[in-house]
Short mmCIF file of C-alpha atoms in Angstrom, two decimals:
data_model
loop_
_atom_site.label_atom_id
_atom_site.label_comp_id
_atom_site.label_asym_id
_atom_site.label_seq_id
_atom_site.Cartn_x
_atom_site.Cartn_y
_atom_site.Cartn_z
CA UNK A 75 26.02 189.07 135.01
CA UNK A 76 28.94 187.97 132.84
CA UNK A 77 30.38 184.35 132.87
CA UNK A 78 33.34 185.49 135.10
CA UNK A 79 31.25 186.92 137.77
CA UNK A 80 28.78 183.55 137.63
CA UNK A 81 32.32 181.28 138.20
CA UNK A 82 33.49 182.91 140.95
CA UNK A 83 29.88 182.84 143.26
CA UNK A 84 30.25 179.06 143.26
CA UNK A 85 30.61 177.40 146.19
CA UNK A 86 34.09 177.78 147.84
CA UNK A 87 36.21 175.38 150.22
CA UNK A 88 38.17 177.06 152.74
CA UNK A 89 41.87 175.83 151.45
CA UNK A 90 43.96 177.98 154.45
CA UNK A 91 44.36 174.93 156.65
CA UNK A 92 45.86 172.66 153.72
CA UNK A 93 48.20 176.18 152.80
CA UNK A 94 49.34 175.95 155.99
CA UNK A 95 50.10 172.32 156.49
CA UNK A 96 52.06 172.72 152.78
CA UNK A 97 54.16 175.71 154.33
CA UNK A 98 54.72 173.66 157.65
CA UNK A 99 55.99 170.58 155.91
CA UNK A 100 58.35 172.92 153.70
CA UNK A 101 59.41 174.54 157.32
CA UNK A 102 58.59 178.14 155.02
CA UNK A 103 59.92 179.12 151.98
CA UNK A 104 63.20 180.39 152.81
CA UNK A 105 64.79 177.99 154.85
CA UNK A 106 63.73 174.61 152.15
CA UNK A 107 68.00 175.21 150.64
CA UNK A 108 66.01 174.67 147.37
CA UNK A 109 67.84 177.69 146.10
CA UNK A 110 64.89 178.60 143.70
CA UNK A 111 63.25 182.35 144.07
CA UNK A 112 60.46 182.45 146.68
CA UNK A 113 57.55 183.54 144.32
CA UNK A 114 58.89 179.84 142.39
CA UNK A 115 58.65 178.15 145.44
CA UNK A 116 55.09 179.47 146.26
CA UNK A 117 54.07 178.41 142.95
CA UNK A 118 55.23 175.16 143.20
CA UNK A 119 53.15 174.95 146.86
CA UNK A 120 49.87 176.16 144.85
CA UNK A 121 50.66 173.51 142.34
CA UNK A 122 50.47 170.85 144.70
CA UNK A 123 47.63 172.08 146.49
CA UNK A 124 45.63 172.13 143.42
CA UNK A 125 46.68 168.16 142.71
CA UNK A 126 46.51 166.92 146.53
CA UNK A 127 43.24 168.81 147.08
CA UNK A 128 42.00 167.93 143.36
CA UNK A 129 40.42 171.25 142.87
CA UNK A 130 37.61 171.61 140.42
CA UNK A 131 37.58 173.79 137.75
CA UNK A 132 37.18 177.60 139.28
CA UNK A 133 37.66 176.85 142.79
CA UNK A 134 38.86 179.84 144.38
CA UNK A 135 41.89 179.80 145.82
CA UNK A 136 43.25 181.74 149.09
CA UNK A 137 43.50 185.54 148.51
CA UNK A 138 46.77 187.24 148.74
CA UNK A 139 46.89 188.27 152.33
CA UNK A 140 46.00 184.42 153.46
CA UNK A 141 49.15 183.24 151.15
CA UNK A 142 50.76 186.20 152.45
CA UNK A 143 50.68 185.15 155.99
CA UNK A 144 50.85 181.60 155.65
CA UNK A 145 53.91 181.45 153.45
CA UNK A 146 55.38 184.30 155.33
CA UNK A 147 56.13 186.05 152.04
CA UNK A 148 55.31 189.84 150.83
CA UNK A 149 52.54 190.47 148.45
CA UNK A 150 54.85 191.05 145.49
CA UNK A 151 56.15 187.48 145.83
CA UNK A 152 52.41 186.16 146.01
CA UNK A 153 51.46 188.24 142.91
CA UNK A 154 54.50 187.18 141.25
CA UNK A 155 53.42 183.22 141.93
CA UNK A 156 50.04 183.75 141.04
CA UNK A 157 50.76 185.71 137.84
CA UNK A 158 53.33 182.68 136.62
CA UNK A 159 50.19 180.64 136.99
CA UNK A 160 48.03 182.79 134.94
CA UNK A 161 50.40 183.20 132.03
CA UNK A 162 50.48 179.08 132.78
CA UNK A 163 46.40 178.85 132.23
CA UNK A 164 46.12 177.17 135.55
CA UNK A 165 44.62 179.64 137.08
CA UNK A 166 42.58 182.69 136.41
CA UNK A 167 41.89 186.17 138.13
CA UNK A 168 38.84 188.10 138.34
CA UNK A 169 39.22 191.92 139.56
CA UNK A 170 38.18 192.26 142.80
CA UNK A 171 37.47 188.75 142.97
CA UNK A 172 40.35 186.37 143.42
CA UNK A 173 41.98 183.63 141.60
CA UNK A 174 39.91 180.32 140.77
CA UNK A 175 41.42 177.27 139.10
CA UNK A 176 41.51 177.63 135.42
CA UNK A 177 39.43 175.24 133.13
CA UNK A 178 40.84 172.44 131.40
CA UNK A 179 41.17 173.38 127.97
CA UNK A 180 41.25 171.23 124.74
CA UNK A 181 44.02 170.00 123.19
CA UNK A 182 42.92 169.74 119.01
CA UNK A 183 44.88 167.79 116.31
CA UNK A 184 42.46 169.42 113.13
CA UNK A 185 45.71 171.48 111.48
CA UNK A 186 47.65 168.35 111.56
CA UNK A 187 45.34 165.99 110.18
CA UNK A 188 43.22 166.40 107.00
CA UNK A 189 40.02 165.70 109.08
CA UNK A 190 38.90 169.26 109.13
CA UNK A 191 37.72 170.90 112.63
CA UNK A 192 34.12 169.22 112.94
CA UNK A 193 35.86 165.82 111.63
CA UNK A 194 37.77 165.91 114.87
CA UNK A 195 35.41 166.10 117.12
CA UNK A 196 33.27 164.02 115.46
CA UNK A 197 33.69 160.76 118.14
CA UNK A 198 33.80 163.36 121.22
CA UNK A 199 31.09 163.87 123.77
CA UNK A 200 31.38 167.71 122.29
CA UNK A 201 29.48 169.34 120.17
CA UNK A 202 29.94 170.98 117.02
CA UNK A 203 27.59 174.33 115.60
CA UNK A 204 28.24 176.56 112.84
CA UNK A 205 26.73 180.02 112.24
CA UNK A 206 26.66 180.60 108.49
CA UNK A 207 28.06 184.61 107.64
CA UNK A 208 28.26 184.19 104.17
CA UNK A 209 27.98 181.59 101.53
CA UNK A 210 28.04 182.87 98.00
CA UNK A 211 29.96 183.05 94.37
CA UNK A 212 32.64 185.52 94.55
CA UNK A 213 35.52 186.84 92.19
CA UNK A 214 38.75 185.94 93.73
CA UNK A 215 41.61 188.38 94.70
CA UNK A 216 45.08 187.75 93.70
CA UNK A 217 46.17 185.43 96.62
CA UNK A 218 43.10 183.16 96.16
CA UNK A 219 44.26 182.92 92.54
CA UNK A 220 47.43 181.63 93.70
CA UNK A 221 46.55 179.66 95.90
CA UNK A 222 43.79 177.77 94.42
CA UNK A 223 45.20 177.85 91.24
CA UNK A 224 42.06 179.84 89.54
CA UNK A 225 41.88 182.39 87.19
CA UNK A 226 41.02 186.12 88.35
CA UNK A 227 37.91 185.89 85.64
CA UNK A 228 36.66 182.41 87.41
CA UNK A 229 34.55 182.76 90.15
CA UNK A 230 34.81 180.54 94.03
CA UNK A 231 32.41 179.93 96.55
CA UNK A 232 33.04 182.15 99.60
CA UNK A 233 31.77 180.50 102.71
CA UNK A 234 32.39 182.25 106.33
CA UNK A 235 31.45 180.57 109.57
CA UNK A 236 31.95 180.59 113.07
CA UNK A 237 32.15 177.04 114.62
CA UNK A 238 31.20 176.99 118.01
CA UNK A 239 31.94 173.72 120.95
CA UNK A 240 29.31 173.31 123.17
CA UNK A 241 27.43 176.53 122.21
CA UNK A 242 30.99 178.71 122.60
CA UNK A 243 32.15 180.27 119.81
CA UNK A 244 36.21 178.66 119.26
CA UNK A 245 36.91 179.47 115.74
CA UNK A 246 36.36 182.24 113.10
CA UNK A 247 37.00 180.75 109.74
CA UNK A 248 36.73 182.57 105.95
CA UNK A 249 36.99 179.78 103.44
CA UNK A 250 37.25 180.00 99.93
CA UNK A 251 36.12 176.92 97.13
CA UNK A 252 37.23 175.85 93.83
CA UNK A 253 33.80 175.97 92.15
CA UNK A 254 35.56 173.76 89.47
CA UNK A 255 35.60 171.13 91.62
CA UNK A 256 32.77 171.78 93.48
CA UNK A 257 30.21 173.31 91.28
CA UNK A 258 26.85 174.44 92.95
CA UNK A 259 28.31 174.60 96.01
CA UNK A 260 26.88 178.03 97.03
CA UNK A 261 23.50 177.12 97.03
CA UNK A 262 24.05 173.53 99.28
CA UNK A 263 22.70 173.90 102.83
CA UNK A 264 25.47 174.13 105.53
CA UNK A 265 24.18 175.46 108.38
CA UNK A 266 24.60 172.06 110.15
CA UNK A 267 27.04 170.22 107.69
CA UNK A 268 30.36 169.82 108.26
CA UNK A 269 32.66 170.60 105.08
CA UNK A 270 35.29 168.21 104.64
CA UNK A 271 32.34 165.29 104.95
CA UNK A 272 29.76 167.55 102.35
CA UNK A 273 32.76 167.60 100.17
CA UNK A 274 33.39 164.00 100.18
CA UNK A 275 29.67 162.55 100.29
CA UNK A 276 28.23 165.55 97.38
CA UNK A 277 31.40 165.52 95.16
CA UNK A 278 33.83 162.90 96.16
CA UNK A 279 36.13 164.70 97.20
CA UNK A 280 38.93 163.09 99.38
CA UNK A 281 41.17 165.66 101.69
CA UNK A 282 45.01 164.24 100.79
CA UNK A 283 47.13 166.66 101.93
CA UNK A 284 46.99 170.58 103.27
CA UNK A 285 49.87 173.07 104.10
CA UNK A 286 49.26 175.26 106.77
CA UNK A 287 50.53 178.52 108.79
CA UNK A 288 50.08 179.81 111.70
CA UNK A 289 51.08 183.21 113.54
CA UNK A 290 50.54 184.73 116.77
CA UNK A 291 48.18 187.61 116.25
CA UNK A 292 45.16 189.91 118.30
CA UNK A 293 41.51 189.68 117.93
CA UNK A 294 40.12 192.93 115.84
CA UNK A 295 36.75 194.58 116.95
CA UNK A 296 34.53 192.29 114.36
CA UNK A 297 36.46 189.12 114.87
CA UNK A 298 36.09 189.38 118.83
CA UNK A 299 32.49 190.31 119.04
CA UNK A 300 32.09 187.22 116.28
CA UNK A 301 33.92 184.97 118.99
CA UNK A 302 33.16 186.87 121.99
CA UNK A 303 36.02 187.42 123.89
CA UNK A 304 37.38 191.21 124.04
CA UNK A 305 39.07 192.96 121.73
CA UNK A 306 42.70 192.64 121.51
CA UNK A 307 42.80 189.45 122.96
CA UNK A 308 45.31 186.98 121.52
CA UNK A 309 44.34 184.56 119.06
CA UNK A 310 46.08 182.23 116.75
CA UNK A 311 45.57 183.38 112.78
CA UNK A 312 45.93 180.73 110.47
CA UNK A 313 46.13 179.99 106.86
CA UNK A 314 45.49 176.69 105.10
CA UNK A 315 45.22 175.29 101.70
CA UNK A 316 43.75 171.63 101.45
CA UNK A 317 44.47 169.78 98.07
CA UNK A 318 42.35 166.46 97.20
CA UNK A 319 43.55 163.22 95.78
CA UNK A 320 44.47 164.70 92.29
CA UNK A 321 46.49 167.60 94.05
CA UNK A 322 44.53 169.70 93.04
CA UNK A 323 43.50 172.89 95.23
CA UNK A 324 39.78 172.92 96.63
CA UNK A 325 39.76 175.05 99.68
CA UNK A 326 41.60 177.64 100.81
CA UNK A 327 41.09 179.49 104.17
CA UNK A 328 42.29 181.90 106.68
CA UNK A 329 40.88 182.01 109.78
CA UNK A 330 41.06 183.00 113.47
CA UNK A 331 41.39 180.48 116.71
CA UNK A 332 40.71 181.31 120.24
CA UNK A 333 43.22 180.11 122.39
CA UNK A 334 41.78 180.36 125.74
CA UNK A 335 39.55 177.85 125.39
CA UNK A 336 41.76 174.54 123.86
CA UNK A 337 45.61 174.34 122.69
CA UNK A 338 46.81 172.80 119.10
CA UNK A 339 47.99 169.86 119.20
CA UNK A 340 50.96 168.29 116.54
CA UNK A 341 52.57 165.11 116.33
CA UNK A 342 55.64 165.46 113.84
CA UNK A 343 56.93 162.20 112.40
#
């Protein structure tokens, strides 16, 4: 049985009496002179039902026909409401299931910080595993040249890891390391190390600035089973090279973010 299917046999609270109080006190949809389409209007009723009832994560929610009659709406303006709130990450929908109140998801700072991804969570009640793909000396290709500012003849330290939160896999990340800097780095243990604090504590190596890009992108076949969500899903792909406190290059990565589990999170100065 698959994680969806486990959610939605938890217990339920019949909701249809609150719906229908909310669509009283509104005397209906159509006659509120809020001037907003119905399918808004509905959506701003589930809203407030989730708040007033405080809903836990993947309650269900009343199917279709109950919002259908209560609200005195058709199905294509309930579908329309529901599938705002989906698109919205409030809620979720299950085939054949219903919709269930979506998980709170969280909000991480790592890209804008020079912390690093385990650094962040650090002082959180999460936490933080990596599964070690590959660590190993490699010769680099022409845009780890550049950006690392190596020599094609030189070799780097390829390291590829998924980091998981709480035993889920969130993030899919091939990283590449300026053996100059770092030399012997292939053979140091990292199975339960973060980077950014092996770097500092092994070599002295202080993070002082990074740039960063990111792009909206889909999950290939390997990178989804990796993270296990499907295949096409939508992920954030993201490039980053960190320099230390000489500014000079030491890592360089690309990697791949789930998004259904957390959001970024910037703060531009």
């Amino acid at each position: 049985m698959n994680e969806g299917h486990r959610r939605a046999r938890r217990a339920e609270t019949n909701l249809v009496p609150t719906l229908k109080a909310l669509a009283d006190r509104d005397n209906g949809l159509r006659d509120n002179g809020s001037g907003l389409p119905l399918w808004s209007q509905l959506k701003s009723a589930l809203l407030t039902l989730i708040v007033t009832e405080k809903l836990p994560e993947n309650a269900r929610l009343p199917s279709e026909s109950e919002l259908c009659e209560s609200f005195g709406v058709s199905r294509t303006v309930v579908r329309e409401a529901l599938n705002q709130l989906v698109s919205e990450r409030v809620i979720y929908k299950l085939q054949g299931k219903g919709a269930f109140v979506a998980p709170k998801r969280d909000d991480h700072g790592f890209l804008g910080s020079n912390i690093g991804f385990s650094g962040e969570l650090h002082h959180t009640n999460h936490s933080v595993s990596r599964a070690i793909l590959r660590q190993e000396l490699v010769k680099p290709d022409e845009r780890v040249c550049r950006m690392l500012g190596v020599g094609a003849h030189e070799s780097v330290v390829a390291l590829d890891r998924v980091l998981s939160v709480d035993g889920m896999p969130r993030i899919l990340v091939y990283t590449f390391i300026n053996l100059r800097l770092a030399p012997g780095f292939e053979q140091v243990p990292m199975q339960n190390r973060s980077l950014y604090d092996t770097l500092s504590r092994r070599y002295g190596i202080t993070m002082k600035r990074a740039e960063r890009w990111l792009e909206a992108a889909t999950a290939t076949p390997e990178q989804a089973e990796l993270l296990g969500i499907a295949a096409g899903a939508p992920v954030i792909a993201i490039e980053s090279v960190t320099y230390m406190q000489t500014d000079e290059a030491v890592e360089y990565y690309t990697a791949v973010y789930r998004t259904d589990q957390a959001r970024l999170h910037f703060i531009v100065k």
